[in-house]
Amino acid sequence: MTARHAQPDEETPLLHSEYHEHHKRKHHPIPWGQFSILLVLQLAEPLTSQVIYPFAPELIRNIGITHGDETRVGYYVGLMQSIFFATQALTVLHWSRISDHIGRKPVIMTGLMGLSVSMYCFGLSRTFWGAVISRSLNGALNGNIGVMKSMLAEITDPTNIAQAYAFLPIAWSTGATLGPIIGGSLSRPAERFPNLFGHSDFFKTYPYFLACSIPATFSAIACFVTLFFLKETVRHPLSVRQLLRLAPKTAAADAARPKGAALDDRDRPLPLRQLLVPRVIVAAANYAFLAVVDITLRAIQPVFYSTPVALGGLGLAPQTIGLILSLYGVTNGVMQIFLFGPVHDRFGTKRVFMAGLASVLPVFALFPVINEFARLEGLSPAVWALVLGQALLSIIINFSYGCVFIFITASAPNKASLGSVNGMAQMIVSIMRTVGPATANSLFALSIDDAHHYMGGYFVYYALSALVCAALWVATFLPDRTMSDEDGDGDEDGGERESAADAGES
């Protein structure tokens, strides 16, 4: 009797051969040694990207690109900040695909050294185009986001991947909190700390070098930590020489294999066109919609807080805005650690993902409500209660990130192509993060403009709510269940993970 093998579709879990639906799941612990290293390494990107925010407007004014026109400062600051995501979008897929062949460690080390060198260069920049080139280098050399997510998926299994993804926002939140503190407190050290740096001509000439050197040095140290302590997870990585000299790539892969090793398609990265299957496209599209919904919300929130009440905002001081956002960051981190895993296990990946997206609808709806209350009562206790409630409600969307990472991992046709799949998704997300904030802020400005004042000044919230509805529609195409939702045989998955780790050590 001939055995029939079902063809994979968009609901087929990653590596279905490792999945055994008739066995009760046995949860494995997270491999904390390697997982902790990955969390520390992930600090590098938010540190380097966020450290410039406090002094970026001052830098633009001082280098003279605006010629004293204060209205153009925001334009050049936005351009300088967006260039990172733009160049990252151009290269992140290539770095991820390379990591499928030569291994994760070399690509991560290259990205960390790229972050380090570019931040040192940024601190030494005295012209606008010097700063732009430094930020471009920062984005172009950093393909670590997708690669680290691939590595995380490779050291975990379906029984603990949701718990592991719950910790990812902690690394970003920590870096995003420390970065502005470093940038704000260590810029212009000759003026702030005259006893220590007042006699240094170097720090007077380069007033932002000290602030930039902290994340740059951290990235350099992280590179050596990767070299000595992080274990490779790609089973049979090629050397760079093999990758460049041998063609076709399958020949290089065969040459790299130990003698006697059986040829297995699961160990061979697939060509890009074979990755463009429905389940990969659907997962990547949902990640893109989630990213653009989230980043437009984060872009609108501080602008709304700082805009005068008469124009549709709250007119809060920067210190108050910082306090609200800090409270949001701390609460988000705590909720992710303690709630995401249990909530995911209780309701499933797709339900949690869609609930996180849907939670943004009342968040957008609260913006005009808060403004109307502020117009009537001023900054009354009722207004503050609404602001606090809105900030807490906006945390729920972060649960969707852990879910969409699970969908992306499950969509990969094989483990050897996991880096490429993550790279494709990250490339699209980088594009969204390049255009999202500018689009949202432009809609906000158009809404409150005296000449237009569309929909009473609240047009932006209607437009962004429509975007959320579109994202929810795209989410309906996701598979109802993933491997992490099912009862699988954890022992075999655990053995798979351990063998991959052992291969990395050899």
XYZ file of C-alpha atoms in Angstrom:
506
model
C 0.000 0.000 0.000
C 1.538 3.245 -1.055
C 1.814 5.924 1.593
C 0.408 9.311 0.655
C 2.166 12.503 1.702
C 0.076 15.631 1.950
C 1.391 18.566 0.049
C 2.326 21.504 2.308
C 0.029 24.503 2.259
C -0.284 27.732 4.203
C -1.460 25.823 7.265
C 1.359 23.256 7.277
C 3.602 23.685 10.335
C 7.353 24.140 9.897
C 9.103 20.764 9.522
C 5.959 18.690 9.719
C 8.048 15.537 10.090
C 9.024 16.675 13.553
C 5.389 17.080 14.532
C 3.458 14.260 16.202
C -0.118 15.143 16.924
C -0.907 11.996 18.963
C 1.609 12.671 21.717
C 1.060 14.907 24.656
C 3.317 17.963 24.658
C 6.205 18.025 27.109
C 7.400 21.570 27.730
C 11.134 22.109 27.485
C 12.911 24.870 29.396
C 14.333 27.796 27.459
C 18.090 27.327 26.852
C 18.908 30.335 29.025
C 22.644 30.387 28.331
C 22.374 31.071 24.605
C 19.053 32.883 24.922
C 20.502 35.395 27.401
C 23.384 36.137 25.030
C 20.919 36.848 22.215
C 18.944 39.224 24.441
C 22.114 41.129 25.336
C 23.151 41.312 21.682
C 19.751 42.737 20.759
C 20.434 45.740 22.997
C 22.927 47.042 20.443
C 20.426 48.191 17.825
C 18.012 50.194 20.040
C 20.978 51.743 21.829
C 22.579 52.924 18.600
C 19.317 54.039 16.982
C 17.837 55.842 19.995
C 20.947 57.530 21.413
C 20.848 60.325 18.819
C 17.246 61.376 19.452
C 17.893 63.862 22.304
C 20.611 65.805 20.502
C 19.617 65.311 16.844
C 17.757 68.675 16.555
C 20.654 70.502 18.179
C 23.121 68.750 15.877
C 21.123 69.830 12.819
C 21.066 73.446 14.038
C 24.799 73.480 14.777
C 25.992 72.068 11.455
C 24.153 74.880 9.641
C 22.226 72.887 7.069
C 19.026 74.832 7.838
C 20.714 78.277 7.604
C 18.824 79.386 10.699
C 15.373 78.332 9.458
C 13.870 76.628 12.515
C 10.951 75.219 10.531
C 13.328 72.997 8.545
C 14.969 71.357 11.561
C 12.274 68.666 11.836
C 12.585 67.841 8.136
C 16.329 67.163 8.327
C 16.044 65.300 11.630
C 13.406 63.038 10.112
C 15.527 62.456 7.023
C 18.558 61.550 9.116
C 16.536 59.130 11.242
C 14.679 57.479 8.360
C 17.850 56.799 6.380
C 18.716 53.975 8.800
C 15.555 52.008 7.999
C 15.815 52.817 4.291
C 19.313 51.363 3.924
C 18.423 48.465 6.201
C 15.520 47.614 3.893
C 17.965 47.381 0.980
C 20.355 44.957 2.680
C 18.596 42.993 5.427
C 17.333 40.267 3.063
C 20.830 39.726 1.644
C 22.385 39.449 5.116
C 19.715 36.965 6.170
C 20.206 34.817 3.081
C 23.963 34.864 3.558
C 23.479 33.688 7.147
C 21.650 30.606 5.832
C 24.866 29.640 4.038
C 27.847 30.804 6.123
C 26.126 30.672 9.516
C 24.533 33.163 11.892
C 27.635 34.118 13.875
C 29.672 35.755 11.057
C 26.695 37.886 9.988
C 25.891 38.928 13.568
C 29.533 39.869 14.165
C 29.624 41.882 10.935
C 26.460 43.712 11.954
C 27.772 44.517 15.425
C 31.078 45.832 14.078
C 29.135 47.841 11.506
C 27.064 49.408 14.291
C 30.212 50.174 16.249
C 32.153 51.774 13.389
C 29.155 53.771 12.145
C 28.438 55.190 15.613
C 32.051 56.269 16.079
C 31.848 57.929 12.656
C 28.572 59.627 13.589
C 30.179 61.082 16.705
C 32.965 62.499 14.518
C 30.584 63.956 11.900
C 30.663 67.735 11.486
C 28.527 67.986 8.341
C 24.997 66.884 7.573
C 26.081 64.525 4.813
C 28.718 63.016 7.079
C 25.964 62.210 9.573
C 23.745 60.804 6.798
C 26.533 58.556 5.491
C 27.198 57.294 9.015
C 23.530 56.454 9.525
C 23.397 54.808 6.105
C 26.382 52.663 7.029
C 24.630 51.836 10.293
C 21.576 50.485 8.491
C 23.363 48.836 5.578
C 25.746 46.763 7.709
C 23.148 45.731 10.248
C 21.166 42.679 9.223
C 21.005 41.321 12.727
C 17.269 41.694 13.371
C 16.166 38.875 11.086
C 19.236 36.752 11.800
C 18.754 36.863 15.579
C 15.074 35.958 15.234
C 16.109 32.990 13.101
C 18.647 31.963 15.716
C 16.051 32.262 18.473
C 13.714 29.968 16.549
C 16.557 27.478 16.107
C 17.448 27.220 19.803
C 13.810 26.859 20.924
C 11.001 24.465 20.034
C 7.194 24.716 19.753
C 6.799 24.123 23.509
C 8.807 27.182 24.609
C 8.989 29.517 21.609
C 6.052 31.654 22.811
C 7.708 32.093 26.209
C 10.991 33.035 24.519
C 9.377 35.618 22.240
C 7.751 37.217 25.291
C 11.214 38.391 26.372
C 12.171 40.054 23.075
C 10.418 43.394 23.808
C 12.446 43.622 27.035
C 15.704 43.974 25.113
C 14.251 46.642 22.832
C 12.547 48.519 25.670
C 15.732 48.526 27.742
C 17.825 49.813 24.851
C 15.180 52.341 23.864
C 15.136 53.648 27.449
C 18.907 53.741 28.008
C 19.696 55.213 24.570
C 18.000 58.598 25.075
C 19.361 58.801 28.634
C 22.904 58.317 27.338
C 22.397 60.715 24.438
C 20.850 63.413 26.599
C 23.243 63.236 29.543
C 26.569 62.745 27.732
C 26.206 65.159 24.792
C 28.319 68.315 25.100
C 30.413 66.908 27.976
C 32.785 69.903 27.966
C 29.842 72.110 28.994
C 28.010 69.654 31.237
C 31.066 68.346 33.073
C 33.670 71.116 32.900
C 35.797 69.596 35.676
C 36.272 66.396 33.707
C 36.115 67.474 30.056
C 36.300 71.271 30.135
C 39.959 71.333 29.085
C 39.537 68.862 26.236
C 39.645 70.478 22.807
C 38.531 67.158 21.310
C 35.185 67.120 23.127
C 34.661 70.793 22.325
C 35.204 70.056 18.629
C 33.149 66.840 18.694
C 30.498 67.447 21.380
C 28.489 64.308 20.585
C 31.319 61.791 20.345
C 31.147 60.683 23.982
C 27.419 59.919 23.751
C 27.946 57.969 20.513
C 30.994 56.118 21.831
C 29.032 54.334 24.579
C 26.749 52.289 22.265
C 29.638 51.978 19.798
C 31.856 50.405 22.446
C 29.009 48.205 23.662
C 28.527 46.904 20.097
C 32.253 46.159 19.786
C 32.246 44.237 23.077
C 29.096 42.388 21.966
C 30.963 41.312 18.826
C 33.640 39.589 20.924
C 30.961 38.036 23.152
C 29.442 36.577 19.982
C 32.814 35.247 18.859
C 33.675 33.454 22.087
C 30.345 32.468 23.639
C 27.545 32.281 21.052
C 27.098 28.840 19.473
C 26.427 28.469 15.771
C 22.993 27.045 14.930
C 23.409 26.434 11.177
C 24.263 22.775 10.864
C 26.789 22.812 8.033
C 27.895 26.413 7.417
C 30.083 27.147 4.417
C 33.231 29.165 4.605
C 33.207 32.503 2.795
C 35.749 31.071 0.342
C 33.416 28.187 -0.502
C 30.488 30.540 -0.912
C 32.399 32.774 -3.333
C 34.336 30.179 -5.326
C 32.048 27.194 -5.703
C 29.084 27.219 -8.061
C 26.360 26.262 -8.032
C 25.584 26.756 -4.366
C 24.361 23.201 -4.003
C 27.854 21.987 -4.936
C 29.303 24.195 -2.233
C 26.811 22.853 0.267
C 27.684 19.260 -0.631
C 31.401 20.005 -0.341
C 30.889 21.467 3.100
C 29.153 18.383 4.432
C 31.045 15.859 6.526
C 31.843 12.649 4.704
C 29.077 10.129 5.013
C 26.429 12.732 5.801
C 23.194 12.021 4.000
C 21.960 14.673 1.606
C 18.760 16.172 2.971
C 16.753 19.004 1.433
C 15.971 20.237 4.929
C 19.647 21.173 5.323
C 19.803 23.161 2.090
C 18.666 26.827 1.797
C 16.050 27.217 -0.925
C 16.243 29.747 -3.777
C 14.331 32.961 -3.208
C 11.602 32.153 -5.749
C 10.784 28.937 -3.898
C 10.217 30.952 -0.725
C 7.507 33.057 -2.366
C 4.761 30.644 -1.405
C 1.380 31.694 0.034
C 2.123 30.881 3.673
C 5.354 32.934 3.645
C 3.721 35.861 1.838
C 0.753 35.867 4.233
C 2.992 35.807 7.331
C 5.248 38.574 5.973
C 2.252 40.709 4.949
C 0.790 40.438 8.441
C 4.111 41.425 10.002
C 4.220 44.450 7.673
C 0.687 45.550 8.559
C 1.360 45.056 12.267
C 4.534 47.140 12.022
C 2.907 50.026 10.151
C -0.100 50.107 12.516
C 2.186 50.100 15.555
C 4.699 52.658 14.307
C 1.984 55.088 13.190
C 0.476 54.855 16.677
C 3.870 55.502 18.305
C 4.491 58.428 15.946
C 1.095 60.039 16.607
C 1.081 59.591 20.386
C 3.840 62.066 21.411
C 2.741 64.559 18.747
C -0.814 64.468 20.125
C 0.480 64.926 23.672
C 2.550 67.988 22.740
C 0.042 69.704 20.407
C -1.978 72.504 22.070
C -5.496 71.594 23.181
C -7.046 74.145 20.818
C -5.416 72.396 17.846
C -6.513 68.896 18.843
C -3.897 67.715 21.354
C -3.154 67.995 25.072
C -0.366 70.572 25.272
C 1.797 68.527 27.674
C 5.404 69.404 28.549
C 8.244 67.165 27.288
C 8.956 65.941 30.828
C 5.355 64.802 31.254
C 5.378 63.089 27.871
C 8.574 61.298 28.828
C 7.005 60.143 32.089
C 3.962 58.709 30.288
C 6.110 56.896 27.729
C 8.422 55.560 30.452
C 5.434 54.216 32.361
C 4.249 52.598 29.168
C 7.657 50.986 28.593
C 7.983 49.532 32.078
C 4.398 48.220 32.155
C 4.783 46.744 28.672
C 7.899 44.837 29.700
C 6.267 43.388 32.808
C 3.114 42.360 30.947
C 5.071 40.724 28.140
C 7.096 38.583 30.543
C 4.270 37.439 32.777
C 1.202 37.442 30.532
C 2.140 36.692 26.927
C 3.005 33.012 27.434
C -0.128 32.098 29.435
C -2.414 34.187 27.196
C -0.922 32.619 24.071
C -1.284 29.092 25.446
C -4.881 29.767 26.487
C -6.232 31.425 23.338
C -3.842 30.434 20.533
C -1.556 32.355 18.201
C -4.109 33.675 15.697
C -6.651 34.869 18.258
C -4.050 36.728 20.297
C -2.591 38.283 17.145
C -5.959 39.575 15.946
C -6.980 40.759 19.413
C -3.752 42.766 19.640
C -4.484 44.445 16.316
C -8.122 45.087 17.199
C -7.093 46.742 20.476
C -5.695 49.680 18.487
C -9.172 50.686 17.306
C -10.291 51.967 20.742
C -6.840 53.518 21.208
C -7.312 55.657 18.080
C -10.922 56.368 19.071
C -9.775 57.737 22.425
C -7.621 60.499 20.908
C -10.573 62.773 19.941
C -12.416 61.816 23.142
C -9.467 62.896 25.297
C -9.150 66.154 23.365
C -12.860 66.947 23.724
C -12.690 66.349 27.489
C -9.588 68.567 27.679
C -11.422 71.346 25.826
C -14.307 71.151 28.301
C -12.520 70.469 31.593
C -8.853 71.187 31.027
C -6.347 68.615 32.336
C -8.834 67.219 34.849
C -8.585 63.863 36.669
C -10.969 62.415 34.063
C -8.582 63.424 31.281
C -5.595 61.896 33.077
C -7.571 58.703 33.676
C -8.332 58.488 29.950
C -4.682 59.139 29.055
C -3.518 56.431 31.443
C -6.153 54.001 30.200
C -5.212 54.674 26.588
C -1.497 54.146 27.290
C -2.210 50.832 29.006
C -4.594 49.739 26.242
C -1.902 50.442 23.637
C 0.266 47.748 25.245
C -1.947 44.932 23.966
C -0.741 45.313 20.363
C 2.733 44.240 21.485
C 1.363 40.748 22.132
C 0.861 40.510 18.380
C 4.614 40.679 17.753
C 5.338 37.414 19.528
C 2.498 35.811 17.580
C 3.604 37.060 14.171
C 7.173 35.840 14.823
C 5.706 32.393 15.483
C 3.761 32.569 12.196
C 6.899 33.605 10.291
C 8.922 30.786 11.843
C 6.171 28.266 11.045
C 5.908 29.504 7.448
C 9.506 28.666 6.519
C 9.611 25.690 4.115
C 12.619 24.307 6.003
C 14.929 25.327 8.809
C 17.798 26.024 6.433
C 15.761 28.843 4.841
C 14.610 30.397 8.103
C 17.075 33.291 7.798
C 15.865 34.136 4.300
C 12.220 34.089 5.367
C 12.955 36.368 8.321
C 15.001 38.621 6.053
C 12.165 38.986 3.548
C 9.746 39.903 6.320
C 12.194 42.336 7.908
C 12.884 44.032 4.579
C 9.186 44.815 4.126
C 8.898 45.992 7.734
C 11.914 48.298 7.337
C 10.188 49.923 4.365
C 7.055 50.408 6.457
C 9.087 51.941 9.272
C 10.695 54.310 6.811
C 7.441 55.755 5.474
C 5.025 55.096 8.358
C 5.920 57.891 10.794
C 6.179 60.550 8.088
C 2.818 59.539 6.633
C 1.098 59.504 10.035
C 2.521 62.879 11.064
C 1.615 64.376 7.694
C -1.977 63.172 8.137
C -2.008 64.666 11.628
C -0.737 68.011 10.325
C -3.273 67.952 7.492
C -6.090 67.200 9.923
C -5.403 70.131 12.241
C -4.472 72.562 9.470
C -6.688 75.677 9.622
C -7.198 75.695 5.854
C -8.572 72.138 5.770
C -9.465 70.860 9.254
C -10.847 67.642 7.830
C -13.540 65.880 9.889
C -13.230 68.372 12.708
C -9.483 67.876 12.901
C -9.829 64.145 13.506
C -9.339 62.838 9.969
C -6.043 61.159 10.903
C -7.766 58.837 13.387
C -10.379 57.752 10.844
C -7.638 57.046 8.300
C -5.533 55.042 10.741
C -8.579 53.138 11.981
C -9.244 52.139 8.369
C -5.644 50.901 8.225
C -6.280 48.732 11.299
C -9.393 47.257 9.648
C -7.314 46.404 6.572
C -4.722 44.735 8.816
C -7.449 42.656 10.487
C -8.718 41.554 7.078
C -5.222 40.413 6.065
C -4.936 38.558 9.397
C -7.908 36.362 8.477
C -5.668 34.610 5.918
C -3.327 33.333 8.641
C -3.552 29.623 9.505
C -5.885 28.875 12.394
C -3.259 26.853 14.229
C 0.514 26.648 14.292
C 2.852 24.061 15.683
C 3.091 25.978 18.969
C -0.706 25.670 19.392
C -0.733 21.904 19.022
C 0.125 19.006 21.309
C 3.419 17.755 19.929
C 6.152 15.404 21.036
C 8.525 17.740 22.750
C 11.241 15.127 23.139
C 11.942 14.909 19.435
C 11.864 18.661 18.994
C 14.184 19.015 21.898
C 16.523 16.460 20.390
C 16.397 18.371 17.112
C 17.348 21.568 18.913
C 20.194 19.911 20.812
C 21.599 18.326 17.671
C 21.609 21.726 15.980
C 23.461 23.208 18.910
C 25.940 20.339 18.877
C 26.515 20.893 15.175
C 27.270 24.518 15.898
C 29.905 23.557 18.465
C 31.649 21.099 16.143
